[in-house]
């Protein structure tokens, strides 16, 4: 068969785009070459419905070892009794978790999407808001911090079966203990979706959700720096989770219920090439190099927040504990949409984002979300953050000046040459 030059040319163009630019999308990262290598392998050819040692297909003896390795390494990272590495994505992990724990029509309580929550935490346009009765808590208008009083009050009045914590655009740590306390009062489960800060949690740099949350889900491609994918974890497995009488032996343990909720509940064959890449990235997370990386993320985020504040930018909650920050651009007379689109022209990539109590539509927004995991992978340190902020500021303060934008785009390209990305891949 002829080589598909059309697709491979596009792939090369995307590689160059990634190499040239300053990547500040908080949910993105650059995997190691060996993680990508594992994904592009013969494992993509294999059907392996089921789990290691209990598959519906023959020929799974190697695949079983790969998947078991991924499970064991993941359990070791977070010191957990249970891990499922099959969810194809973060959204799939959440769908499976809810399928396992909830009945259609059950009540859930999550952080409002417009306040930093995620679509899968009850948004009406998502399965979570269509299949379940979704209720929301918010952040406080004056501090930008989660309104735990409101969360408790809603929990007591609504009595959800599942309280969801975790967020997509929240820069502060979470008080899991407080959430668990009210959950116990009303007999609810607590789930943490740690997709964003998982890499920092893995290294003990943020509060751990594992003691207080019955379930933890995550993506693997954000701060964990693995391939795109999802995972489900439990620190402790438990028996007869719904307190039913005469529970059949097969469904006695929560781990069985969750495994079945992933397959056959919400997915078919697992992506074993991606699971192999997950295993490689989990091996990387277990190293001291990754500890240094996670610490550097936090240092970079704090240095960046300081540099933005010094230039008069309004950071929601006044700073960051993790890898990202949310900036309200209203005092700069800019929308998130205009900022994102103009920065794109200068090869600085980030995303527009609603700020809490935003008066603009989600397609326009008053804010931008800025994250440092990807530039930290490229080797940038605290001392580089003021320079990155200065480049962003020059574009934003000269938003319609094509000359400035072109000049910044050249400076960005030059700067990023100092932080090479996958040089081995350039032909
Ligand atoms: C908190 C959170 N959960 C889940 C997801 C969904 O992950 P995926 O895009 O892999 O489905 C995201 C993605 O941005 C997220 O931020």
Coordinates of C-alpha atoms and ligand atoms in Angstrom, one line a residue:
X1 CA 0.0 0.0 0.0
X2 CA 1.2 3.5 -0.8
X3 CA 2.3 5.7 2.1
X4 CA -0.5 8.2 2.9
X5 CA 1.5 11.4 2.4
X6 CA -1.5 13.6 2.9
X7 CA -2.1 12.4 6.5
X8 CA 1.6 12.2 7.4
X9 CA 2.3 15.7 6.0
X10 CA -0.5 17.0 8.3
X11 CA 1.0 15.0 11.3
X12 CA 4.4 16.7 10.5
X13 CA 2.8 20.1 10.4
X14 CA 1.2 19.5 13.8
X15 CA 4.5 18.4 15.2
X16 CA 6.0 21.7 14.0
X17 CA 3.2 23.7 15.5
X18 CA 3.8 22.1 18.8
X19 CA 7.5 22.7 18.6
X20 CA 7.2 26.4 17.7
X21 CA 4.6 27.5 20.1
X22 CA 4.2 28.3 23.8
X23 CA 1.6 25.7 24.9
X24 CA -0.4 27.0 27.9
X25 CA -3.6 24.9 27.6
X26 CA -3.9 23.7 31.2
X27 CA -5.2 20.3 30.1
X28 CA -2.4 19.5 27.7
X29 CA 1.1 18.1 28.0
X30 CA 3.8 16.5 25.9
X31 CA 4.3 12.8 26.6
X32 CA 7.8 11.2 26.4
X33 CA 8.8 9.7 23.1
X34 CA 8.5 6.2 24.6
X35 CA 4.9 6.9 25.6
X36 CA 4.1 7.8 22.0
X37 CA 6.1 4.9 20.7
X38 CA 4.1 2.4 22.8
X39 CA 0.9 3.8 21.3
X40 CA 2.0 3.3 17.7
X41 CA 2.4 -0.4 18.1
X42 CA 0.9 -3.8 17.1
X43 CA -1.2 -3.7 20.3
X44 CA -3.8 -1.7 18.4
X45 CA -4.6 -4.8 16.5
X46 CA -5.7 -6.9 19.5
X47 CA -9.2 -7.4 20.8
X48 CA -9.2 -8.1 24.6
X49 CA -12.7 -7.6 25.9
X50 CA -12.7 -8.4 29.6
X51 CA -9.8 -8.1 32.1
X52 CA -6.4 -9.8 32.6
X53 CA -7.0 -13.5 33.2
X54 CA -10.7 -13.2 32.2
X55 CA -11.0 -12.3 28.5
X56 CA -13.5 -13.1 25.9
X57 CA -10.9 -13.5 23.2
X58 CA -7.9 -15.8 22.7
X59 CA -4.3 -14.7 22.3
X60 CA -4.4 -12.3 25.3
X61 CA -1.4 -13.8 27.2
X62 CA 0.9 -10.8 26.3
X63 CA -1.8 -8.2 26.5
X64 CA -2.7 -9.5 30.0
X65 CA 0.8 -8.7 31.2
X66 CA 0.7 -5.3 29.7
X67 CA -2.6 -4.4 31.3
X68 CA -1.7 -5.9 34.7
X69 CA 1.5 -3.9 34.7
X70 CA -0.4 -0.7 34.1
X71 CA -2.8 -1.6 36.9
X72 CA -0.1 -2.5 39.3
X73 CA 2.0 0.6 38.6
X74 CA -1.1 2.9 39.0
X75 CA -2.0 1.2 42.3
X76 CA 1.5 1.8 43.5
X77 CA 1.5 5.5 42.5
X78 CA -1.6 6.3 44.5
X79 CA -1.4 3.5 47.1
X80 CA -4.7 2.1 46.0
X81 CA -6.5 -1.3 46.3
X82 CA -8.3 -0.9 43.0
X83 CA -7.5 0.5 39.6
X84 CA -9.2 0.3 36.2
X85 CA -7.0 1.5 33.3
X86 CA -9.5 0.8 30.5
X87 CA -11.6 4.0 30.2
X88 CA -10.9 5.5 26.8
X89 CA -11.1 9.0 28.2
X90 CA -11.9 11.1 31.3
X91 CA -15.5 11.4 30.2
X92 CA -15.7 7.7 29.7
X93 CA -14.3 7.1 33.2
X94 CA -17.0 9.3 34.7
X95 CA -19.7 7.7 32.7
X96 CA -18.7 4.3 33.8
X97 CA -18.4 5.4 37.4
X98 CA -21.9 6.9 37.4
X99 CA -23.3 3.9 35.7
X100 CA -21.9 1.7 38.4
X101 CA -22.9 3.8 41.3
X102 CA -26.2 5.4 40.2
X103 CA -29.6 4.5 38.8
X104 CA -31.1 6.8 36.1
X105 CA -32.9 9.7 37.8
X106 CA -30.7 9.6 40.9
X107 CA -29.4 12.9 42.2
X108 CA -25.9 14.2 41.9
X109 CA -24.2 17.3 43.2
X110 CA -21.3 18.8 41.4
X111 CA -19.4 22.1 40.8
X112 CA -21.3 24.2 38.3
X113 CA -19.7 24.2 34.8
X114 CA -19.7 28.0 34.7
X115 CA -17.7 28.1 38.0
X116 CA -14.9 25.7 36.8
X117 CA -16.7 22.3 36.9
X118 CA -16.7 19.8 34.1
X119 CA -19.4 18.9 31.6
X120 CA -19.5 15.3 33.0
X121 CA -20.4 16.7 36.5
X122 CA -24.0 17.2 35.6
X123 CA -24.2 19.6 32.6
X124 CA -27.6 19.4 30.8
X125 CA -25.9 18.9 27.5
X126 CA -24.0 15.8 28.8
X127 CA -25.1 12.3 29.8
X128 CA -24.6 13.2 33.4
X129 CA -27.2 15.9 33.3
X130 CA -29.6 13.9 31.0
X131 CA -29.6 10.6 32.9
X132 CA -29.3 12.0 36.5
X133 CA -30.9 14.8 38.4
X134 CA -28.1 17.3 38.6
X135 CA -27.7 19.9 41.3
X136 CA -24.8 22.3 41.6
X137 CA -22.6 24.2 44.1
X138 CA -20.6 27.3 43.1
X139 CA -17.6 29.3 44.1
X140 CA -18.0 32.4 46.2
X141 CA -18.2 35.7 44.3
X142 CA -15.8 37.6 46.5
X143 CA -13.1 35.0 46.9
X144 CA -13.4 32.6 43.9
X145 CA -13.2 29.7 46.4
X146 CA -15.5 26.8 46.5
X147 CA -18.6 27.7 48.7
X148 CA -18.4 24.8 51.1
X149 CA -21.3 26.2 53.1
X150 CA -23.5 26.1 50.0
X151 CA -22.2 22.6 49.2
X152 CA -23.2 21.4 52.6
X153 CA -26.6 23.1 52.5
X154 CA -27.4 21.7 49.1
X155 CA -26.2 18.2 50.2
X156 CA -28.6 18.3 53.2
X157 CA -31.6 19.6 51.3
X158 CA -31.2 17.7 48.0
X159 CA -29.7 14.5 49.5
X160 CA -27.8 13.5 46.3
X161 CA -26.6 9.9 46.0
X162 CA -23.2 11.1 44.7
X163 CA -21.3 14.3 45.5
X164 CA -18.7 15.2 42.8
X165 CA -15.6 17.2 43.5
X166 CA -12.8 18.1 41.2
X167 CA -12.8 20.7 38.4
X168 CA -11.5 21.9 35.1
X169 CA -10.7 25.5 35.9
X170 CA -10.1 25.8 39.6
X171 CA -6.7 26.9 40.9
X172 CA -7.0 26.1 44.5
X173 CA -6.8 22.9 46.6
X174 CA -9.9 21.1 47.8
X175 CA -11.1 20.2 51.3
X176 CA -12.0 16.6 50.7
X177 CA -12.5 15.9 54.4
X178 CA -15.2 18.5 54.7
X179 CA -17.1 17.1 51.7
X180 CA -16.9 13.5 53.1
X181 CA -18.3 14.7 56.4
X182 CA -21.5 16.0 54.9
X183 CA -21.7 13.0 52.6
X184 CA -21.6 10.6 55.6
X185 CA -24.5 12.6 57.2
X186 CA -26.7 12.0 54.2
X187 CA -25.4 8.6 53.2
X188 CA -23.9 9.8 49.9
X189 CA -20.9 8.6 47.9
X190 CA -18.1 11.0 47.1
X191 CA -16.3 11.0 43.9
X192 CA -13.2 13.1 43.0
X193 CA -12.4 13.8 39.4
X194 CA -8.8 14.7 39.8
X195 CA -8.1 14.9 36.1
X196 CA -6.4 18.2 36.3
X197 CA -4.1 18.1 39.3
X198 CA -3.5 14.3 39.4
X199 CA 0.2 14.6 38.7
X200 CA 0.6 16.9 41.7
X201 CA -1.5 14.6 43.9
X202 CA 0.6 11.7 42.8
X203 CA 3.6 13.3 44.3
X204 CA 1.9 14.5 47.5
X205 CA 2.0 18.2 46.5
X206 CA -1.7 18.7 47.0
X207 CA -4.3 17.2 49.4
X208 CA -5.0 13.6 48.6
X209 CA -8.6 12.8 47.8
X210 CA -8.1 9.1 48.4
X211 CA -8.9 8.8 52.1
X212 CA -12.1 10.8 51.9
X213 CA -13.5 10.0 48.5
X214 CA -15.0 6.6 47.8
X215 CA -14.0 6.9 44.1
X216 CA -11.4 8.8 42.2
X217 CA -11.4 9.3 38.4
X218 CA -8.9 11.0 36.2
X219 CA -7.6 11.5 32.7
X220 CA -4.1 10.3 32.1
X221 CA -3.0 13.0 29.6
X222 CA -2.9 16.2 31.7
X223 CA -0.5 16.6 34.6
X224 CA 0.0 12.8 34.6
X225 CA 1.7 13.3 31.2
X226 CA 0.5 10.0 29.8
X227 CA -1.4 9.1 26.6
X228 CA -5.0 10.4 26.2
X229 CA -7.2 8.2 28.4
X230 CA -9.0 7.7 31.6
X231 CA -8.7 5.7 34.9
X232 CA -10.9 4.8 37.9
X233 CA -9.4 4.2 41.3
X234 CA -10.5 3.3 44.8
X235 CA -8.2 3.5 47.8
X236 CA -10.3 0.8 49.5
X237 CA -12.6 -1.7 47.8
X238 CA -15.8 -2.4 49.7
X239 CA -18.5 -5.0 49.9
X240 CA -22.2 -4.7 49.2
X241 CA -21.9 -1.0 48.4
X242 CA -25.7 -0.4 48.2
X243 CA -26.5 -2.2 51.5
X244 CA -28.8 -4.6 49.7
X245 CA -30.0 -7.9 51.2
X246 CA -29.3 -11.1 49.3
X247 CA -26.6 -9.6 47.1
X248 CA -25.4 -12.1 44.5
X249 CA -21.7 -13.0 45.0
X250 CA -20.7 -11.6 41.6
X251 CA -21.9 -8.1 42.5
X252 CA -20.8 -8.1 46.1
X253 CA -17.6 -6.0 45.7
X254 CA -17.6 -2.5 44.4
X255 CA -14.5 -3.3 42.3
X256 CA -16.6 -5.9 40.4
X257 CA -19.4 -3.3 39.9
X258 CA -16.9 -0.8 38.5
X259 CA -15.2 -3.2 36.3
X260 CA -18.5 -4.2 34.8
X261 CA -19.6 -0.6 34.4
X262 CA -16.5 0.0 32.2
X263 CA -16.9 -3.3 30.3
X264 CA -19.5 -4.3 29.2
X265 CA -21.3 -1.3 30.7
X266 CA -20.0 1.6 28.7
X267 CA -17.2 0.3 26.5
X268 CA -16.2 -2.6 24.2
X269 CA -12.7 -3.6 23.5
X270 CA -10.0 -1.8 25.5
X271 CA -7.4 0.2 23.7
X272 CA -4.4 -2.0 24.6
X273 CA -1.9 0.1 22.7
X274 CA -3.0 3.1 24.8
X275 CA -2.9 0.9 28.0
X276 CA 0.7 0.0 27.1
X277 CA 1.4 3.7 26.8
X278 CA -0.4 4.3 30.1
X279 CA 1.9 1.6 31.7
X280 CA 5.0 3.4 30.3
X281 CA 3.8 6.8 31.7
X282 CA 3.0 5.3 35.1
X283 CA 6.5 3.9 35.2
X284 CA 7.8 7.4 34.5
X285 CA 5.6 8.9 37.3
X286 CA 7.2 6.5 39.8
X287 CA 10.6 8.0 39.2
X288 CA 12.3 10.9 41.1
X289 CA 12.5 12.8 37.8
X290 CA 8.7 13.1 37.8
X291 CA 8.8 14.3 41.4
X292 CA 11.1 17.1 40.3
X293 CA 8.8 17.8 37.3
X294 CA 5.7 18.1 39.5
X295 CA 7.4 20.4 41.9
X296 CA 8.5 22.5 39.0
X297 CA 5.0 22.8 37.7
X298 CA 3.9 24.3 41.0
X299 CA 6.8 26.7 41.1
X300 CA 6.2 27.8 37.6
X301 CA 2.5 28.3 38.1
X302 CA 3.2 30.5 41.2
X303 CA 5.9 32.5 39.4
X304 CA 3.5 33.0 36.4
X305 CA 0.6 34.1 38.7
X306 CA 2.9 36.6 40.3
X307 CA 4.1 38.0 37.0
X308 CA 0.5 38.4 35.7
X309 CA -0.5 40.1 39.0
X310 CA 2.4 42.5 38.7
X311 CA 1.0 43.5 35.3
X312 CA -2.4 44.2 36.7
X313 CA -4.2 41.0 35.6
X314 CA -7.0 39.8 37.9
X315 CA -6.4 36.2 38.8
X316 CA -9.5 34.5 40.2
X317 CA -8.9 33.6 43.9
X318 CA -5.7 35.7 43.8
X319 CA -3.3 33.0 42.8
X320 CA -2.8 29.2 42.4
X321 CA -2.0 26.1 44.4
X322 CA -1.8 23.9 41.4
X323 CA -0.8 24.0 37.7
X324 CA -3.3 26.6 36.4
X325 CA -4.8 30.0 36.8
X326 CA -8.0 31.6 35.6
X327 CA -7.7 35.3 34.6
X328 CA -10.6 37.7 34.4
X329 CA -9.8 40.1 31.5
X330 CA -12.7 42.5 32.1
X331 CA -10.4 45.1 33.7
X332 CA -8.3 45.0 30.5
X333 CA -11.4 45.5 28.3
X334 CA -10.8 42.2 26.5
X335 CA -12.9 39.1 26.0
X336 CA -11.5 35.6 26.4
X337 CA -12.4 34.9 22.7
X338 CA -10.5 37.8 21.4
X339 CA -7.5 37.1 23.6
X340 CA -7.4 33.4 22.6
X341 CA -7.7 34.1 18.9
X342 CA -5.1 36.9 18.9
X343 CA -2.6 34.9 21.0
X344 CA -3.0 32.0 18.6
X345 CA -1.6 34.2 15.8
X346 CA 1.5 34.8 18.0
X347 CA 1.9 31.0 18.5
X348 CA 0.8 31.3 22.2
X349 CA -1.9 28.7 22.8
X350 CA -4.4 28.9 25.6
X351 CA -8.2 28.8 25.9
X352 CA -10.9 31.2 26.6
X353 CA -12.8 30.3 29.8
X354 CA -15.8 31.5 31.6
X355 CA -14.9 33.2 34.9
X356 CA -17.2 32.8 37.9
X357 CA -20.4 34.8 37.5
X358 CA -19.4 35.7 33.9
X359 CA -21.8 38.0 32.1
X360 CA -20.7 36.8 28.7
X361 CA -21.6 33.6 26.8
X362 CA -19.4 30.5 26.9
X363 CA -18.5 31.2 23.3
X364 CA -17.1 34.6 24.2
X365 CA -16.2 34.6 27.9
X366 CA -14.5 37.2 30.1
X367 CA -11.5 35.1 30.9
X368 CA -8.6 32.9 29.9
X369 CA -7.3 29.7 31.5
X370 CA -3.5 29.4 31.6
X371 CA -1.6 26.3 32.6
X372 CA 2.1 25.4 32.9
X373 CA 2.4 21.6 32.6
X374 CA 3.4 21.6 28.9
X375 CA 6.0 24.4 29.1
X376 CA 7.4 22.8 32.3
X377 CA 7.9 19.6 30.3
X378 CA 9.8 21.6 27.8
X379 CA 12.2 22.7 30.5
X380 CA 11.0 26.1 31.4
X381 CA 11.7 27.2 35.0
X382 CA 10.4 30.0 37.3
X383 CA 12.8 32.5 35.7
X384 CA 11.2 32.1 32.3
X385 CA 7.7 32.8 33.5
X386 CA 8.0 36.7 33.5
X387 CA 9.2 36.5 29.9
X388 CA 6.2 34.4 28.9
X389 CA 3.8 36.7 30.6
X390 CA 5.5 39.7 29.0
X391 CA 5.0 38.2 25.6
X392 CA 1.3 37.5 26.4
X393 CA 0.9 41.1 27.7
X394 CA 2.4 42.6 24.6
X395 CA -0.1 40.9 22.4
X396 CA -3.0 41.6 24.6
X397 CA -2.1 45.3 25.1
X398 CA -1.7 45.6 21.3
X399 CA -4.6 43.4 20.3
X400 CA -5.2 44.9 16.9
X401 CA -1.6 45.7 16.0
X402 CA -0.5 43.2 13.4
X403 CA 3.1 44.3 13.6
X404 CA 3.4 43.6 17.3
X405 CA 1.7 40.3 16.9
X406 CA 4.1 39.3 14.1
X407 CA 7.1 40.4 16.1
X408 CA 6.0 38.4 19.1
X409 CA 5.3 35.3 17.0
X410 CA 9.0 35.4 15.9
X411 CA 10.2 35.9 19.4
X412 CA 8.1 33.0 20.5
X413 CA 9.6 30.7 17.9
X414 CA 13.1 31.8 18.8
X415 CA 12.5 31.3 22.5
X416 CA 11.1 27.8 22.1
X417 CA 14.2 26.7 20.1
X418 CA 15.9 26.9 23.5
X419 CA 13.5 24.2 24.8
X420 CA 13.6 21.5 22.1
X421 CA 10.6 19.1 21.8
X422 CA 11.1 15.7 20.1
X423 CA 14.1 16.8 17.9
X424 CA 14.5 13.1 17.0
X425 CA 11.2 13.3 15.1
X426 CA 12.3 16.0 12.6
X427 CA 13.0 14.6 9.2
Ligands
LIG1 C1 -12.1 17.5 35.4 C2 -12.2 16.8 34.0 N1 -12.8 15.6 34.0 C3 -13.0 15.0 32.8 C4 -12.5 15.5 31.6 C5 -12.7 14.8 30.4 O1 -11.6 14.1 29.9 P1 -11.6 13.6 28.3 O2 -11.5 14.8 27.5 O3 -10.5 12.7 28.3 O4 -12.9 12.9 28.1 C6 -11.8 16.7 31.7 C7 -11.2 17.2 30.4 O5 -10.9 18.3 30.2 C8 -11.7 17.4 32.9 O6 -11.1 18.6 33.0

